[in-house]
Amino acid sequence: GGSWLAAGGEDARVWVWASDALPVGPAQLRRHDNRNEINAVAFSASGETLASAGTDSLVFLWETSDAAAEPGV
C-alpha cells in the first residue's frame, strides 16, 4: 500500500489521491449534503479509515480499502 492524500471542498465532495496512481486523478467520495462544504478530512493512524466532516454537522467514515462502499456515520 502507498500513501494517500485527501481534500474536501465547497462542493461537498471529498477527493482522494493514491500516491502510486497520481496520473489517474483523484477518486471522488460523495455522501455529504450538496448544499454544504467539507471542512475537515483526516486519516486514522493505520491509514485504513478516512473521516470527513462537513457543515451539515455529519462525520462519515470511509474504509480506504473500499472507497466505493457506503460510509459509516
N, CA, C and O atoms as a MOPAC input file, in Angstrom:
PM7 MOZYME 1SCF
protein

 N      0.81500 1    -1.17900 1     0.00000 1
 C      0.00000 1     0.00000 1     0.00000 1
 C      0.86000 1     1.24300 1     0.00000 1
 O      1.93200 1     1.27900 1     0.60300 1
 N      0.37800 1     2.25100 1    -0.67900 1
 C      1.09600 1     3.50900 1    -0.75200 1
 C      0.53500 1     4.54700 1     0.18700 1
 O     -0.22400 1     4.24100 1     1.10600 1
 N      0.91600 1     5.75400 1    -0.05900 1
 C      0.43700 1     6.87800 1     0.74000 1
 C     -0.81500 1     7.46400 1     0.11000 1
 O     -1.07800 1     7.27000 1    -1.07700 1
 N     -1.57700 1     8.17700 1     0.91100 1
 C     -2.82700 1     8.79100 1     0.46700 1
 C     -2.80600 1    10.28300 1     0.75400 1
 O     -2.12600 1    10.75300 1     1.66600 1
 N     -3.57100 1    11.01700 1    -0.04900 1
 C     -3.80400 1    12.44400 1     0.16900 1
 C     -5.29100 1    12.66600 1     0.01100 1
 O     -5.89100 1    12.15300 1    -0.93400 1
 N     -5.90100 1    13.41600 1     0.91100 1
 C     -7.33500 1    13.70000 1     0.82700 1
 C     -7.57100 1    15.18900 1     1.01200 1
 O     -6.83200 1    15.86700 1     1.72500 1
 N     -8.61300 1    15.68400 1     0.35800 1
 C     -9.00400 1    17.08900 1     0.48200 1
 C    -10.51700 1    17.16800 1     0.36900 1
 O    -11.14900 1    16.32000 1    -0.26100 1
 N    -11.08300 1    18.17900 1     0.97600 1
 C    -12.52000 1    18.41700 1     0.88000 1
 C    -12.75300 1    19.81500 1     0.36300 1
 O    -11.88600 1    20.68300 1     0.46900 1
 N    -13.93700 1    20.03100 1    -0.20000 1
 C    -14.18700 1    21.33700 1    -0.77800 1
 C    -15.58700 1    21.86200 1    -0.54700 1
 O    -16.40800 1    21.24200 1     0.12900 1
 N    -15.83500 1    23.02300 1    -1.12800 1
 C    -17.12800 1    23.69000 1    -1.00800 1
 C    -18.23400 1    22.95200 1    -1.75500 1
 O    -19.41200 1    23.25900 1    -1.57100 1
 N    -17.87000 1    21.98700 1    -2.59200 1
 C    -18.85300 1    21.25700 1    -3.39000 1
 C    -19.33400 1    19.97300 1    -2.71000 1
 O    -19.96000 1    19.13500 1    -3.35900 1
 N    -19.05200 1    19.80500 1    -1.42100 1
 C    -19.47700 1    18.65600 1    -0.61800 1
 C    -18.80700 1    17.35800 1    -1.06000 1
 O    -19.28400 1    16.27600 1    -0.71700 1
 N    -17.72200 1    17.44200 1    -1.80500 1
 C    -17.00200 1    16.24900 1    -2.24200 1
 C    -15.70000 1    16.10400 1    -1.46100 1
 O    -15.07000 1    17.08400 1    -1.06200 1
 N    -15.32600 1    14.85300 1    -1.26100 1
 C    -14.01900 1    14.52700 1    -0.71400 1
 C    -13.22500 1    13.93900 1    -1.86800 1
 O    -13.69700 1    13.03400 1    -2.55700 1
 N    -12.03300 1    14.44600 1    -2.07700 1
 C    -11.15900 1    13.99500 1    -3.15700 1
 C    -10.02100 1    13.20100 1    -2.53200 1
 O     -9.41200 1    13.65000 1    -1.56200 1
 N     -9.73000 1    12.02600 1    -3.08100 1
 C     -8.67900 1    11.17100 1    -2.53100 1
 C     -7.73900 1    10.74600 1    -3.65400 1
 O     -8.16700 1    10.23400 1    -4.68900 1
 N     -6.44700 1    10.97400 1    -3.42200 1
 C     -5.41400 1    10.56500 1    -4.36100 1
 C     -4.56900 1     9.47800 1    -3.73000 1
 O     -4.23100 1     9.56600 1    -2.55000 1
 N     -4.22600 1     8.46100 1    -4.49000 1
 C     -3.25700 1     7.45100 1    -4.07000 1
 C     -1.91900 1     7.84800 1    -4.67100 1
 O     -1.83900 1     8.17100 1    -5.85600 1
 N     -0.87000 1     7.82600 1    -3.86000 1
 C      0.43400 1     8.29000 1    -4.34200 1
 C      0.95000 1     7.45900 1    -5.51100 1
 O      1.69800 1     7.96700 1    -6.34700 1
 N      0.56000 1     6.19400 1    -5.58000 1
 C      1.02400 1     5.35000 1    -6.67100 1
 C      0.13300 1     5.44100 1    -7.90200 1
 O      0.36100 1     4.73000 1    -8.88100 1
 N     -0.88900 1     6.31400 1    -7.86700 1
 C     -1.79300 1     6.46700 1    -9.01000 1
 C     -2.10500 1     7.93400 1    -9.28800 1
 O     -3.19800 1     8.24800 1    -9.76000 1
 N     -1.17100 1     8.83300 1    -9.00500 1
 C     -1.41400 1    10.26800 1    -9.20400 1
 C     -1.82100 1    10.62700 1   -10.63100 1
 O     -2.69800 1    11.47200 1   -10.80700 1
 N     -1.21600 1    10.01700 1   -11.66800 1
 C     -1.63400 1    10.37600 1   -13.02600 1
 C     -3.09400 1    10.03200 1   -13.34300 1
 O     -3.69700 1    10.62400 1   -14.23700 1
 N     -3.65000 1     9.07900 1   -12.60800 1
 C     -5.04000 1     8.66500 1   -12.84000 1
 C     -6.01000 1     9.73600 1   -12.37100 1
 O     -7.10100 1     9.86600 1   -12.92600 1
 N     -5.63400 1    10.49400 1   -11.37300 1
 C     -6.51400 1    11.51800 1   -10.81200 1
 C     -7.18800 1    11.01700 1    -9.56000 1
 O     -7.08500 1     9.83800 1    -9.22000 1
 N     -7.88700 1    11.91400 1    -8.86300 1
 C     -8.47300 1    11.54700 1    -7.56900 1
 C     -9.79100 1    10.80400 1    -7.69400 1
 O    -10.51800 1    10.93500 1    -8.67800 1
 N    -10.07200 1    10.02000 1    -6.66300 1
 C    -11.40400 1     9.43300 1    -6.50900 1
 C    -12.27700 1    10.47900 1    -5.83600 1
 O    -11.79100 1    11.27200 1    -5.03000 1
 N    -13.55800 1    10.48500 1    -6.16300 1
 C    -14.50000 1    11.41100 1    -5.53500 1
 C    -15.40700 1    10.62600 1    -4.60100 1
 O    -16.04000 1     9.64800 1    -5.00000 1
 N    -15.45900 1    11.06800 1    -3.35800 1
 C    -16.35700 1    10.46100 1    -2.38400 1
 C    -17.47500 1    11.45400 1    -2.11100 1
 O    -17.22500 1    12.59800 1    -1.73100 1
 N    -18.71600 1    11.00500 1    -2.30800 1
 C    -19.84700 1    11.90700 1    -2.10900 1
 C    -20.85500 1    11.26500 1    -1.17500 1
 O    -21.37900 1    10.18700 1    -1.45500 1
 N    -21.11400 1    11.91900 1    -0.09300 1
 C    -22.15500 1    11.47000 1     0.83000 1
 C    -22.73700 1    12.64200 1     1.59400 1
 O    -23.88100 1    12.58600 1     2.04400 1
 N    -21.95000 1    13.71300 1     1.74500 1
 C    -22.43300 1    14.89700 1     2.45000 1
 C    -23.47300 1    15.61300 1     1.59000 1
 O    -23.45900 1    15.50800 1     0.36400 1
 N    -24.36100 1    16.33000 1     2.24200 1
 C    -25.40200 1    17.10200 1     1.56700 1
 C    -24.75600 1    18.11400 1     0.60900 1
 O    -23.81900 1    18.81800 1     0.98500 1
 N    -25.25900 1    18.18000 1    -0.61500 1
 C    -24.68800 1    19.04200 1    -1.65100 1
 C    -24.68700 1    20.52500 1    -1.30200 1
 O    -23.92300 1    21.29000 1    -1.89100 1
 N    -25.51900 1    20.94800 1    -0.36500 1
 C    -25.58800 1    22.37000 1    -0.00800 1
 C    -24.54400 1    22.74900 1     1.03000 1
 O    -24.49000 1    23.89900 1     1.46600 1
 N    -23.72500 1    21.80200 1     1.42500 1
 C    -22.74600 1    22.03600 1     2.47900 1
 C    -21.33800 1    21.84700 1     1.94500 1
 O    -21.14200 1    21.32700 1     0.84600 1
 N    -20.36700 1    22.27100 1     2.72600 1
 C    -18.98200 1    22.08300 1     2.32700 1
 C    -18.27300 1    21.16200 1     3.31500 1
 O    -18.70400 1    20.99500 1     4.45600 1
 N    -17.18800 1    20.57600 1     2.85300 1
 C    -16.35900 1    19.72900 1     3.70200 1
 C    -15.38400 1    20.64400 1     4.43000 1
 O    -14.69100 1    21.44200 1     3.80000 1
 N    -15.32700 1    20.53100 1     5.75600 1
 C    -14.41000 1    21.40000 1     6.48800 1
 C    -13.29300 1    20.65300 1     7.19800 1
 O    -12.44300 1    21.27700 1     7.83400 1
 N    -13.27900 1    19.31100 1     7.10000 1
 C    -12.17800 1    18.55000 1     7.68600 1
 C    -12.12300 1    17.15400 1     7.07500 1
 O    -13.15400 1    16.53000 1     6.82100 1
 N    -10.91000 1    16.68000 1     6.84600 1
 C    -10.66400 1    15.28600 1     6.46400 1
 C     -9.45100 1    14.81100 1     7.25800 1
 O     -8.51900 1    15.57900 1     7.49600 1
 N     -9.46700 1    13.55100 1     7.66500 1
 C     -8.33900 1    13.01000 1     8.42600 1
 C     -8.30800 1    11.49500 1     8.27600 1
 O     -9.34700 1    10.83700 1     8.25500 1
 N     -7.09700 1    10.95500 1     8.17100 1
 C     -6.91100 1     9.51500 1     8.12600 1
 C     -6.65000 1     8.98900 1     9.53300 1
 O     -6.07800 1     9.68700 1    10.37000 1
 N     -7.07300 1     7.75200 1     9.78500 1
 C     -6.73000 1     7.09800 1    11.04400 1
 C     -5.22700 1     6.82000 1    11.04400 1
 O     -4.58200 1     6.86300 1     9.99600 1
 N     -4.68400 1     6.53700 1    12.20700 1
 C     -3.25000 1     6.26100 1    12.32100 1
 C     -2.83900 1     5.07200 1    11.45800 1
 O     -1.72500 1     5.04500 1    10.93500 1
 N     -3.71400 1     4.09900 1    11.30500 1
 C     -3.41100 1     2.91300 1    10.49200 1
 C     -3.55600 1     3.18500 1     9.00000 1
 O     -3.05600 1     2.41800 1     8.17700 1
 N     -4.24600 1     4.28400 1     8.64600 1
 C     -4.49500 1     4.58900 1     7.24500 1
 C     -5.64100 1     3.80400 1     6.64100 1
 O     -5.89700 1     3.91100 1     5.44200 1
 N     -6.33500 1     3.01700 1     7.44800 1
 C     -7.41800 1     2.17700 1     6.95400 1
 C     -8.75600 1     2.89000 1     6.88300 1
 O     -9.68500 1     2.40400 1     6.23800 1
 N     -8.86500 1     4.04200 1     7.54100 1
 C    -10.12800 1     4.77600 1     7.58400 1
 C     -9.87000 1     6.25400 1     7.32400 1
 O     -8.89700 1     6.82900 1     7.81200 1
 N    -10.75900 1     6.85300 1     6.54800 1
 C    -10.73400 1     8.29300 1     6.29200 1
 C    -12.01300 1     8.88100 1     6.86100 1
 O    -13.10500 1     8.39300 1     6.57200 1
 N    -11.88500 1     9.91600 1     7.66300 1
 C    -13.05600 1    10.61300 1     8.20900 1
 C    -13.23800 1    11.92200 1     7.46200 1
 O    -12.26900 1    12.62200 1     7.16800 1
 N    -14.48900 1    12.24500 1     7.15700 1
 C    -14.80300 1    13.54000 1     6.55100 1
 C    -15.89900 1    14.19800 1     7.37500 1
 O    -16.86000 1    13.55000 1     7.79000 1
 N    -15.73800 1    15.49800 1     7.60500 1
 C    -16.72000 1    16.26300 1     8.37200 1
 C    -17.15500 1    17.45600 1     7.54000 1
 O    -16.34500 1    18.10800 1     6.88200 1
 N    -18.45200 1    17.72400 1     7.58400 1
 C    -18.97300 1    18.82300 1     6.78700 1
 C    -19.80600 1    19.78900 1     7.59800 1
 O    -20.11400 1    19.54900 1     8.76500 1
 N    -20.16300 1    20.88600 1     6.95500 1
 C    -21.00800 1    21.87600 1     7.61400 1
 C    -22.43500 1    21.37200 1     7.77200 1
 O    -23.27600 1    22.07500 1     8.33300 1
 N    -22.72400 1    20.16600 1     7.28700 1
 C    -24.02000 1    19.53400 1     7.53700 1
 C    -24.04900 1    18.85900 1     8.90700 1
 O    -25.01900 1    18.17900 1     9.24300 1
 N    -22.97800 1    19.04600 1     9.70800 1
 C    -22.84500 1    18.50900 1    11.06300 1
 C    -22.73900 1    16.98700 1    11.09600 1
 O    -23.05600 1    16.36600 1    12.11100 1
 N    -22.29800 1    16.38600 1    10.00100 1
 C    -22.12800 1    14.94400 1     9.92900 1
 C    -20.66600 1    14.59100 1     9.73900 1
 O    -19.90700 1    15.33700 1     9.12000 1
 N    -20.28000 1    13.44000 1    10.28200 1
 C    -18.95800 1    12.87300 1    10.06000 1
 C    -19.16800 1    11.50300 1     9.43600 1
 O    -19.93000 1    10.69000 1     9.95900 1
 N    -18.49800 1    11.24500 1     8.32400 1
 C    -18.57000 1     9.94900 1     7.66200 1
 C    -17.21600 1     9.27900 1     7.74300 1
 O    -16.17800 1     9.93400 1     7.65100 1
 N    -17.23300 1     7.96100 1     7.91500 1
 C    -16.01700 1     7.16600 1     7.97200 1
 C    -15.95500 1     6.27800 1     6.74200 1
 O    -16.85600 1     5.47500 1     6.49800 1
 N    -14.90200 1     6.42300 1     5.98000 1
 C    -14.70000 1     5.69100 1     4.73100 1
 C    -13.58400 1     4.67700 1     4.93100 1
 O    -12.53400 1     5.01700 1     5.47700 1
 N    -13.79100 1     3.45200 1     4.50300 1
 C    -12.72900 1     2.44800 1     4.53900 1
 C    -11.86500 1     2.64700 1     3.29800 1
 O    -12.38000 1     2.61000 1     2.18000 1
 N    -10.57900 1     2.85400 1     3.47000 1
 C     -9.70800 1     3.13400 1     2.32400 1
 C     -9.53300 1     1.91800 1     1.42900 1
 O     -9.14200 1     2.06400 1     0.27100 1
 N     -9.80800 1     0.73700 1     1.92800 1
 C     -9.69700 1    -0.46200 1     1.09900 1
 C    -10.84700 1    -0.57900 1     0.11700 1
 O    -10.73100 1    -1.29600 1    -0.87700 1
 N    -11.96900 1     0.11500 1     0.37200 1
 C    -13.14300 1     0.05000 1    -0.49600 1
 C    -13.88800 1     1.37700 1    -0.44500 1
 O    -14.95600 1     1.47100 1     0.16100 1
 N    -13.32500 1     2.40500 1    -1.08200 1
 C    -13.92000 1     3.73200 1    -1.04000 1
 C    -15.29000 1     3.78100 1    -1.70300 1
 O    -16.06600 1     4.69900 1    -1.43800 1
 N    -15.60300 1     2.81200 1    -2.55700 1
 C    -16.91000 1     2.79600 1    -3.22800 1
 C    -18.02400 1     2.35500 1    -2.29200 1
 O    -19.19900 1     2.57900 1    -2.58400 1
 N    -17.67500 1     1.73200 1    -1.17100 1
 C    -18.67800 1     1.27900 1    -0.21700 1
 C    -19.31400 1     2.46600 1     0.49200 1
 O    -18.69700 1     3.52300 1     0.62600 1
 N    -20.54100 1     2.28700 1     0.94300 1
 C    -21.20900 1     3.32700 1     1.70700 1
 C    -20.45500 1     3.56700 1     3.01000 1
 O    -20.07100 1     2.60800 1     3.68000 1
 N    -20.23900 1     4.81400 1     3.37900 1
 C    -19.51100 1     5.09000 1     4.61000 1
 C    -20.38100 1     4.89500 1     5.83900 1
 O    -21.60900 1     4.89700 1     5.75700 1
 N    -19.73100 1     4.72900 1     6.96500 1
 C    -20.42100 1     4.71200 1     8.24500 1
 C    -20.58800 1     6.12500 1     8.75100 1
 O    -19.80500 1     7.00700 1     8.39600 1
 N    -21.59500 1     6.35800 1     9.57300 1
 C    -21.84700 1     7.69000 1    10.12000 1
 C    -21.41500 1     7.72400 1    11.55900 1
 O    -21.53900 1     8.75700 1    12.21700 1

